[in-house]
């Protein structure tokens, strides 16, 4: 309902530029509910696919709901807000404590390379 809608009251005064290729910016919105909402502004990227993936994960959670009533462990895919602002930029909800999938993949690659080096050496 309209009374439950949170609007942007203000934008934080500090912006953090992350040290990656596209230099995304982490910023903070202060909501009309008094809570802080951290977001990542990404330029030079089309976030429409990311938005679709988050919609898919939401559907997966709906499917898991039936399974979760019957089984343990309970499954839940963490999804977050993705808001494309155009074809070349958008906002992604910042999730503290999350591990990027690419980081997991990179560590797996490094372990595999180390195992291969041990086999050869």
N, CA and C atoms as an extended XYZ file, in Angstrom:
363
Properties=species:S:1:pos:R:3:atomname:S:1:resname:S:1:resid:I:1 pbc="F F F"
N         0.844       -1.190        0.000 N   UNK     1
C         0.000        0.000        0.000 CA  UNK     1
C         0.881        1.242        0.000 C   UNK     1
N         0.282        2.372       -0.286 N   UNK     2
C         1.029        3.633       -0.382 CA  UNK     2
C         1.674        4.014        0.942 C   UNK     2
N         1.035        3.717        2.072 N   UNK     3
C         1.623        4.107        3.361 CA  UNK     3
C         2.819        3.239        3.737 C   UNK     3
N         2.968        2.066        3.114 N   UNK     4
C         4.113        1.188        3.371 CA  UNK     4
C         5.285        1.488        2.443 C   UNK     4
N         5.084        2.356        1.463 N   UNK     5
C         6.126        2.680        0.496 CA  UNK     5
C         7.205        3.525        1.152 C   UNK     5
N         8.454        3.107        0.949 N   UNK     6
C         9.596        3.868        1.456 CA  UNK     6
C        10.140        4.690        0.305 C   UNK     6
N        10.351        5.969        0.546 N   UNK     7
C        10.918        6.853       -0.469 CA  UNK     7
C        12.308        7.304       -0.024 C   UNK     7
N        13.051        7.875       -0.954 N   UNK     8
C        14.388        8.380       -0.637 CA  UNK     8
C        14.239        9.747        0.016 C   UNK     8
N        14.697        9.836        1.258 N   UNK     9
C        14.653       11.099        1.999 CA  UNK     9
C        15.880       11.938        1.668 C   UNK     9
N        17.051       11.280        1.612 N   UNK    10
C        18.289       11.978        1.271 CA  UNK    10
C        19.333       10.967        0.829 C   UNK    10
N        20.429       11.497        0.297 N   UNK    11
C        21.560       10.678       -0.142 CA  UNK    11
C        22.735       11.007        0.768 C   UNK    11
N        23.438        9.954        1.226 N   UNK    12
C        24.585       10.157        2.106 CA  UNK    12
C        25.654       11.024        1.470 C   UNK    12
N        26.453       11.661        2.300 N   UNK    13
C        27.484       12.580        1.825 CA  UNK    13
C        28.776       11.911        1.384 C   UNK    13
N        28.919       10.607        1.627 N   UNK    14
C        30.152        9.904        1.281 CA  UNK    14
C        29.877        8.864        0.204 C   UNK    14
N        30.712        8.866       -0.814 N   UNK    15
C        30.619        7.861       -1.874 CA  UNK    15
C        31.955        7.143       -1.929 C   UNK    15
N        31.909        5.816       -1.929 N   UNK    16
C        33.121        5.004       -2.005 CA  UNK    16
C        33.260        4.458       -3.420 C   UNK    16
N        34.410        4.680       -4.041 N   UNK    17
C        34.672        4.152       -5.379 CA  UNK    17
C        35.436        2.843       -5.210 C   UNK    17
N        34.860        1.757       -5.715 N   UNK    18
C        35.497        0.450       -5.582 CA  UNK    18
C        36.600        0.294       -6.621 C   UNK    18
N        37.715       -0.350       -6.226 N   UNK    19
C        38.889       -0.443       -7.100 CA  UNK    19
C        38.796       -1.593       -8.112 C   UNK    19
N        37.786       -1.555       -8.976 N   UNK    20
C        37.662       -2.556      -10.032 CA  UNK    20
C        37.659       -1.851      -11.383 C   UNK    20
N        37.596       -2.628      -12.442 N   UNK    21
C        37.713       -2.090      -13.798 CA  UNK    21
C        36.722       -0.961      -14.094 C   UNK    21
N        35.462       -1.142      -13.726 N   UNK    22
C        34.437       -0.150      -14.070 CA  UNK    22
C        34.221        0.912      -12.989 C   UNK    22
N        34.969        0.835      -11.876 N   UNK    23
C        34.911        1.822      -10.786 CA  UNK    23
C        33.483        2.073      -10.277 C   UNK    23
N        32.766        1.009       -9.854 N   UNK    24
C        31.415        1.239       -9.311 CA  UNK    24
C        31.483        2.062       -8.034 C   UNK    24
N        30.393        2.770       -7.751 N   UNK    25
C        30.336        3.657       -6.592 CA  UNK    25
C        29.347        3.121       -5.572 C   UNK    25
N        29.794        3.010       -4.317 N   UNK    26
C        28.912        2.595       -3.230 CA  UNK    26
C        28.377        3.862       -2.577 C   UNK    26
N        27.048        3.955       -2.486 N   UNK    27
C        26.435        5.116       -1.871 CA  UNK    27
C        25.322        4.688       -0.936 C   UNK    27
N        24.880        5.626       -0.135 N   UNK    28
C        23.896        5.333        0.906 CA  UNK    28
C        22.685        6.237        0.723 C   UNK    28
N        21.509        5.618        0.665 N   UNK    29
C        20.253        6.369        0.641 CA  UNK    29
C        19.651        6.301        2.031 C   UNK    29
N        19.130        7.413        2.512 N   UNK    30
C        18.391        7.422        3.763 CA  UNK    30
C        16.916        7.412        3.388 C   UNK    30
N        16.202        6.368        3.848 N   UNK    31
C        14.809        6.214        3.505 CA  UNK    31
C        13.892        7.040        4.389 C   UNK    31
N        12.666        7.218        3.926 N   UNK    32
C        11.664        7.957        4.692 CA  UNK    32
C        11.286        7.234        5.979 C   UNK    32
N        11.698        5.949        6.089 N   UNK    33
C        11.453        5.178        7.311 CA  UNK    33
C        12.587        5.316        8.320 C   UNK    33
N        13.609        6.153        7.999 N   UNK    34
C        14.731        6.377        8.905 CA  UNK    34
C        15.859        5.368        8.757 C   UNK    34
N        15.689        4.351        7.914 N   UNK    35
C        16.735        3.336        7.717 CA  UNK    35
C        17.674        3.746        6.590 C   UNK    35
N        18.905        3.210        6.669 N   UNK    36
C        19.896        3.433        5.617 CA  UNK    36
C        19.853        2.284        4.624 C   UNK    36
N        19.972        2.627        3.349 N   UNK    37
C        19.942        1.633        2.276 CA  UNK    37
C        21.184        1.793        1.415 C   UNK    37
N        22.176        0.888        1.586 N   UNK    38
C        23.381        0.985        0.756 CA  UNK    38
C        23.134        0.388       -0.635 C   UNK    38
N        23.644        1.066       -1.649 N   UNK    39
C        23.520        0.617       -3.038 CA  UNK    39
C        24.834        0.793       -3.758 C   UNK    39
N        24.986        0.042       -4.828 N   UNK    40
C        26.140        0.150       -5.695 CA  UNK    40
C        25.655        0.717       -7.019 C   UNK    40
N        26.226        1.842       -7.433 N   UNK    41
C        25.898        2.399       -8.738 CA  UNK    41
C        26.918        1.872       -9.724 C   UNK    41
N        26.440        1.202      -10.766 N   UNK    42
C        27.341        0.655      -11.781 CA  UNK    42
C        27.064        1.333      -13.108 C   UNK    42
N        28.116        1.834      -13.715 N   UNK    43
C        28.029        2.417      -15.044 CA  UNK    43
C        28.696        1.493      -16.036 C   UNK    43
N        28.499        1.756      -17.300 N   UNK    44
C        29.117        0.983      -18.390 CA  UNK    44
C        28.660       -0.470      -18.426 C   UNK    44
N        27.521       -0.782      -17.802 N   UNK    45
C        26.983       -2.141      -17.807 CA  UNK    45
C        25.474       -2.099      -17.937 C   UNK    45
N        24.935       -3.052      -18.680 N   UNK    46
C        23.488       -3.198      -18.782 CA  UNK    46
C        23.053       -4.188      -17.707 C   UNK    46
N        22.236       -3.753      -16.772 N   UNK    47
C        21.836       -4.594      -15.639 CA  UNK    47
C        20.508       -5.312      -15.862 C   UNK    47
N        19.976       -5.263      -17.079 N   UNK    48
C        18.692       -5.922      -17.324 CA  UNK    48
C        18.779       -7.432      -17.095 C   UNK    48
N        19.880       -8.069      -17.495 N   UNK    49
C        20.040       -9.509      -17.264 CA  UNK    49
C        20.120       -9.797      -15.764 C   UNK    49
N        20.854       -8.977      -15.027 N   UNK    50
C        20.945       -9.135      -13.573 CA  UNK    50
C        19.550       -9.047      -12.941 C   UNK    50
N        18.755       -8.112      -13.424 N   UNK    51
C        17.394       -7.942      -12.915 CA  UNK    51
C        16.572       -9.212      -13.159 C   UNK    51
N        16.703       -9.785      -14.331 N   UNK    52
C        15.974      -11.024      -14.660 CA  UNK    52
C        16.420      -12.189      -13.782 C   UNK    52
N        17.714      -12.268      -13.514 N   UNK    53
C        18.223      -13.345      -12.653 CA  UNK    53
C        17.644      -13.218      -11.252 C   UNK    53
N        17.537      -11.994      -10.729 N   UNK    54
C        16.954      -11.787       -9.399 CA  UNK    54
C        15.473      -12.173       -9.397 C   UNK    54
N        14.768      -11.891      -10.491 N   UNK    55
C        13.365      -12.308      -10.602 CA  UNK    55
C        13.276      -13.831      -10.610 C   UNK    55
N        14.210      -14.481      -11.311 N   UNK    56
C        14.249      -15.944      -11.345 CA  UNK    56
C        14.486      -16.510       -9.939 C   UNK    56
N        15.428      -15.925       -9.192 N   UNK    57
C        15.701      -16.408       -7.835 CA  UNK    57
C        14.494      -16.240       -6.926 C   UNK    57
N        13.728      -15.195       -7.130 N   UNK    58
C        12.504      -15.002       -6.367 CA  UNK    58
C        11.510      -16.131       -6.662 C   UNK    58
N        11.417      -16.521       -7.914 N   UNK    59
C        10.541      -17.642       -8.308 CA  UNK    59
C        11.052      -18.945       -7.704 C   UNK    59
N        12.362      -19.133       -7.708 N   UNK    60
C        12.962      -20.338       -7.109 CA  UNK    60
C        12.583      -20.428       -5.633 C   UNK    60
N        12.626      -19.295       -4.925 N   UNK    61
C        12.256      -19.294       -3.504 CA  UNK    61
C        10.800      -19.679       -3.306 C   UNK    61
N         9.948      -19.268       -4.225 N   UNK    62
C         8.540      -19.671       -4.160 CA  UNK    62
C         8.430      -21.181       -4.310 C   UNK    62
N         9.206      -21.741       -5.212 N   UNK    63
C         9.204      -23.198       -5.402 CA  UNK    63
C         9.785      -23.903       -4.179 C   UNK    63
N        10.828      -23.329       -3.588 N   UNK    64
C        11.434      -23.915       -2.388 CA  UNK    64
C        10.471      -23.911       -1.208 C   UNK    64
N         9.541      -22.981       -1.185 N   UNK    65
C         8.620      -22.853       -0.053 CA  UNK    65
C         7.887      -24.169        0.211 C   UNK    65
N         7.479      -24.853       -0.839 N   UNK    66
C         6.792      -26.136       -0.694 CA  UNK    66
C         7.742      -27.192       -0.142 C   UNK    66
N         8.949      -27.235       -0.662 N   UNK    67
C         9.949      -28.208       -0.207 CA  UNK    67
C        10.333      -27.924        1.243 C   UNK    67
N        10.511      -26.651        1.590 N   UNK    68
C        10.965      -26.270        2.927 CA  UNK    68
C         9.993      -26.679        4.026 C   UNK    68
N         8.721      -26.796        3.701 N   UNK    69
C         7.750      -27.218        4.715 CA  UNK    69
C         7.926      -28.689        5.067 C   UNK    69
N         8.550      -29.448        4.165 N   UNK    70
C         8.624      -30.892        4.331 CA  UNK    70
C        10.008      -31.417        4.674 C   UNK    70
N        11.042      -30.676        4.362 N   UNK    71
C        12.392      -31.224        4.483 CA  UNK    71
C        13.347      -30.288        5.216 C   UNK    71
N        14.420      -30.876        5.703 N   UNK    72
C        15.533      -30.139        6.260 CA  UNK    72
C        16.773      -30.634        5.522 C   UNK    72
N        17.723      -29.854        5.108 N   UNK    73
C        17.851      -28.427        5.363 CA  UNK    73
C        16.886      -27.611        4.505 C   UNK    73
N        16.642      -26.426        4.965 N   UNK    74
C        15.765      -25.508        4.236 CA  UNK    74
C        16.605      -24.750        3.201 C   UNK    74
N        16.036      -24.572        2.035 N   UNK    75
C        16.748      -23.900        0.947 CA  UNK    75
C        16.194      -22.497        0.741 C   UNK    75
N        17.115      -21.574        0.459 N   UNK    76
C        16.710      -20.198        0.190 CA  UNK    76
C        17.796      -19.542       -0.659 C   UNK    76
N        17.404      -18.992       -1.795 N   UNK    77
C        18.339      -18.271       -2.646 CA  UNK    77
C        18.261      -16.790       -2.286 C   UNK    77
N        19.375      -16.187       -1.907 N   UNK    78
C        19.397      -14.770       -1.525 CA  UNK    78
C        19.352      -13.936       -2.793 C   UNK    78
N        18.374      -13.095       -2.907 N   UNK    79
C        18.319      -12.185       -4.031 CA  UNK    79
C        18.273      -10.754       -3.499 C   UNK    79
N        18.520       -9.836       -4.369 N   UNK    80
C        18.608       -8.441       -3.960 CA  UNK    80
C        18.065       -7.562       -5.070 C   UNK    80
N        17.851       -6.310       -4.748 N   UNK    81
C        17.270       -5.365       -5.685 CA  UNK    81
C        18.266       -4.984       -6.781 C   UNK    81
N        17.814       -5.055       -8.032 N   UNK    82
C        18.585       -4.572       -9.176 CA  UNK    82
C        17.674       -3.618       -9.936 C   UNK    82
N        18.124       -2.380      -10.107 N   UNK    83
C        17.311       -1.369      -10.770 CA  UNK    83
C        18.076       -0.778      -11.949 C   UNK    83
N        17.821       -1.282      -13.159 N   UNK    84
C        18.469       -0.659      -14.328 CA  UNK    84
C        17.969        0.775      -14.483 C   UNK    84
N        18.883        1.702      -14.718 N   UNK    85
C        18.522        3.103      -14.931 CA  UNK    85
C        18.568        3.462      -16.407 C   UNK    85
N        19.017        2.556      -17.208 N   UNK    86
C        19.143        2.732      -18.654 CA  UNK    86
C        19.886        1.538      -19.203 C   UNK    86
N        20.367        1.648      -20.422 N   UNK    87
C        21.084        0.521      -21.029 CA  UNK    87
C        22.548        0.465      -20.609 C   UNK    87
N        23.023        1.481      -19.905 N   UNK    88
C        24.444        1.522      -19.544 CA  UNK    88
C        24.710        1.778      -18.067 C   UNK    88
N        23.671        1.717      -17.207 N   UNK    89
C        23.907        1.958      -15.779 CA  UNK    89
C        22.741        1.456      -14.944 C   UNK    89
N        22.991        1.365      -13.641 N   UNK    90
C        21.932        0.940      -12.746 CA  UNK    90
C        22.394        0.869      -11.305 C   UNK    90
N        21.449        0.539      -10.433 N   UNK    91
C        21.707        0.415       -9.001 CA  UNK    91
C        21.518       -1.031       -8.565 C   UNK    91
N        22.417       -1.507       -7.727 N   UNK    92
C        22.337       -2.852       -7.165 CA  UNK    92
C        22.368       -2.719       -5.647 C   UNK    92
N        21.413       -3.352       -4.984 N   UNK    93
C        21.377       -3.319       -3.522 CA  UNK    93
C        22.667       -3.914       -2.978 C   UNK    93
N        23.284       -3.226       -2.043 N   UNK    94
C        24.503       -3.717       -1.400 CA  UNK    94
C        24.116       -4.710       -0.313 C   UNK    94
N        24.731       -5.878       -0.346 N   UNK    95
C        24.448       -6.912        0.655 CA  UNK    95
C        25.722       -7.149        1.451 C   UNK    95
N        25.739       -6.686        2.718 N   UNK    96
C        26.916       -6.877        3.566 CA  UNK    96
C        27.131       -8.355        3.861 C   UNK    96
N        28.386       -8.766        3.879 N   UNK    97
C        28.729      -10.133        4.249 CA  UNK    97
C        28.550      -11.151        3.140 C   UNK    97
N        28.158      -10.713        1.954 N   UNK    98
C        27.960      -11.648        0.847 CA  UNK    98
C        29.301      -11.989        0.207 C   UNK    98
N        29.405      -13.192       -0.298 N   UNK    99
C        30.595      -13.623       -1.021 CA  UNK    99
C        30.265      -13.652       -2.506 C   UNK    99
N        30.942      -12.846       -3.307 N   UNK   100
C        30.657      -12.865       -4.744 CA  UNK   100
C        30.969      -14.232       -5.352 C   UNK   100
N        30.125      -14.684       -6.238 N   UNK   101
C        30.301      -15.977       -6.874 CA  UNK   101
C        31.636      -16.050       -7.609 C   UNK   101
N        32.052      -14.941       -8.235 N   UNK   102
C        33.319      -14.942       -8.953 CA  UNK   102
C        34.481      -15.209       -7.998 C   UNK   102
N        34.404      -14.686       -6.774 N   UNK   103
C        35.463      -14.929       -5.790 CA  UNK   103
C        35.584      -16.408       -5.441 C   UNK   103
N        34.449      -17.069       -5.300 N   UNK   104
C        34.457      -18.518       -5.027 CA  UNK   104
C        35.072      -19.276       -6.201 C   UNK   104
N        34.683      -18.885       -7.399 N   UNK   105
C        35.205      -19.527       -8.599 CA  UNK   105
C        36.715      -19.326       -8.707 C   UNK   105
N        37.177      -18.112       -8.425 N   UNK   106
C        38.607      -17.801       -8.511 CA  UNK   106
C        39.412      -18.643       -7.513 C   UNK   106
N        38.893      -18.779       -6.280 N   UNK   107
C        39.586      -19.605       -5.280 CA  UNK   107
C        39.623      -21.062       -5.711 C   UNK   107
N        38.534      -21.552       -6.305 N   UNK   108
C        38.499      -22.930       -6.798 CA  UNK   108
C        39.559      -23.101       -7.889 C   UNK   108
N        39.664      -22.145       -8.809 N   UNK   109
C        40.665      -22.203       -9.869 CA  UNK   109
C        42.075      -22.278       -9.283 C   UNK   109
N        42.332      -21.461       -8.257 N   UNK   110
C        43.655      -21.444       -7.650 CA  UNK   110
C        43.971      -22.778       -6.972 C   UNK   110
N        42.978      -23.369       -6.292 N   UNK   111
C        43.181      -24.689       -5.668 CA  UNK   111
C        43.453      -25.751       -6.724 C   UNK   111
N        42.693      -25.712       -7.814 N   UNK   112
C        42.896      -26.680       -8.899 CA  UNK   112
C        44.292      -26.541       -9.508 C   UNK   112
N        44.722      -25.298       -9.718 N   UNK   113
C        46.045      -25.056      -10.289 CA  UNK   113
C        47.124      -25.584       -9.350 C   UNK   113
N        46.952      -25.378       -8.039 N   UNK   114
C        47.926      -25.862       -7.056 CA  UNK   114
C        47.961      -27.390       -7.057 C   UNK   114
N        46.817      -28.042       -7.150 N   UNK   115
C        46.769      -29.517       -7.221 CA  UNK   115
C        47.460      -30.034       -8.469 C   UNK   115
N        47.226      -29.374       -9.580 N   UNK   116
C        47.879      -29.786      -10.838 CA  UNK   116
C        49.383      -29.619      -10.753 C   UNK   116
N        49.826      -28.530      -10.112 N   UNK   117
C        51.270      -28.282       -9.968 CA  UNK   117
C        51.903      -29.361       -9.073 C   UNK   117
N        51.181      -29.821       -8.046 N   UNK   118
C        51.687      -30.874       -7.162 CA  UNK   118
C        51.806      -32.195       -7.916 C   UNK   118
N        50.840      -32.485       -8.783 N   UNK   119
C        50.860      -33.732       -9.559 CA  UNK   119
C        52.029      -33.762      -10.543 C   UNK   119
N        52.308      -32.601      -11.143 N   UNK   120
C        53.386      -32.504      -12.123 CA  UNK   120
C        54.744      -32.532      -11.441 C   UNK   120
N        54.838      -31.852      -10.276 N   UNK   121
C        56.127      -31.690       -9.575 CA  UNK   121
C        56.494      -32.818       -8.718 C   UNK   121
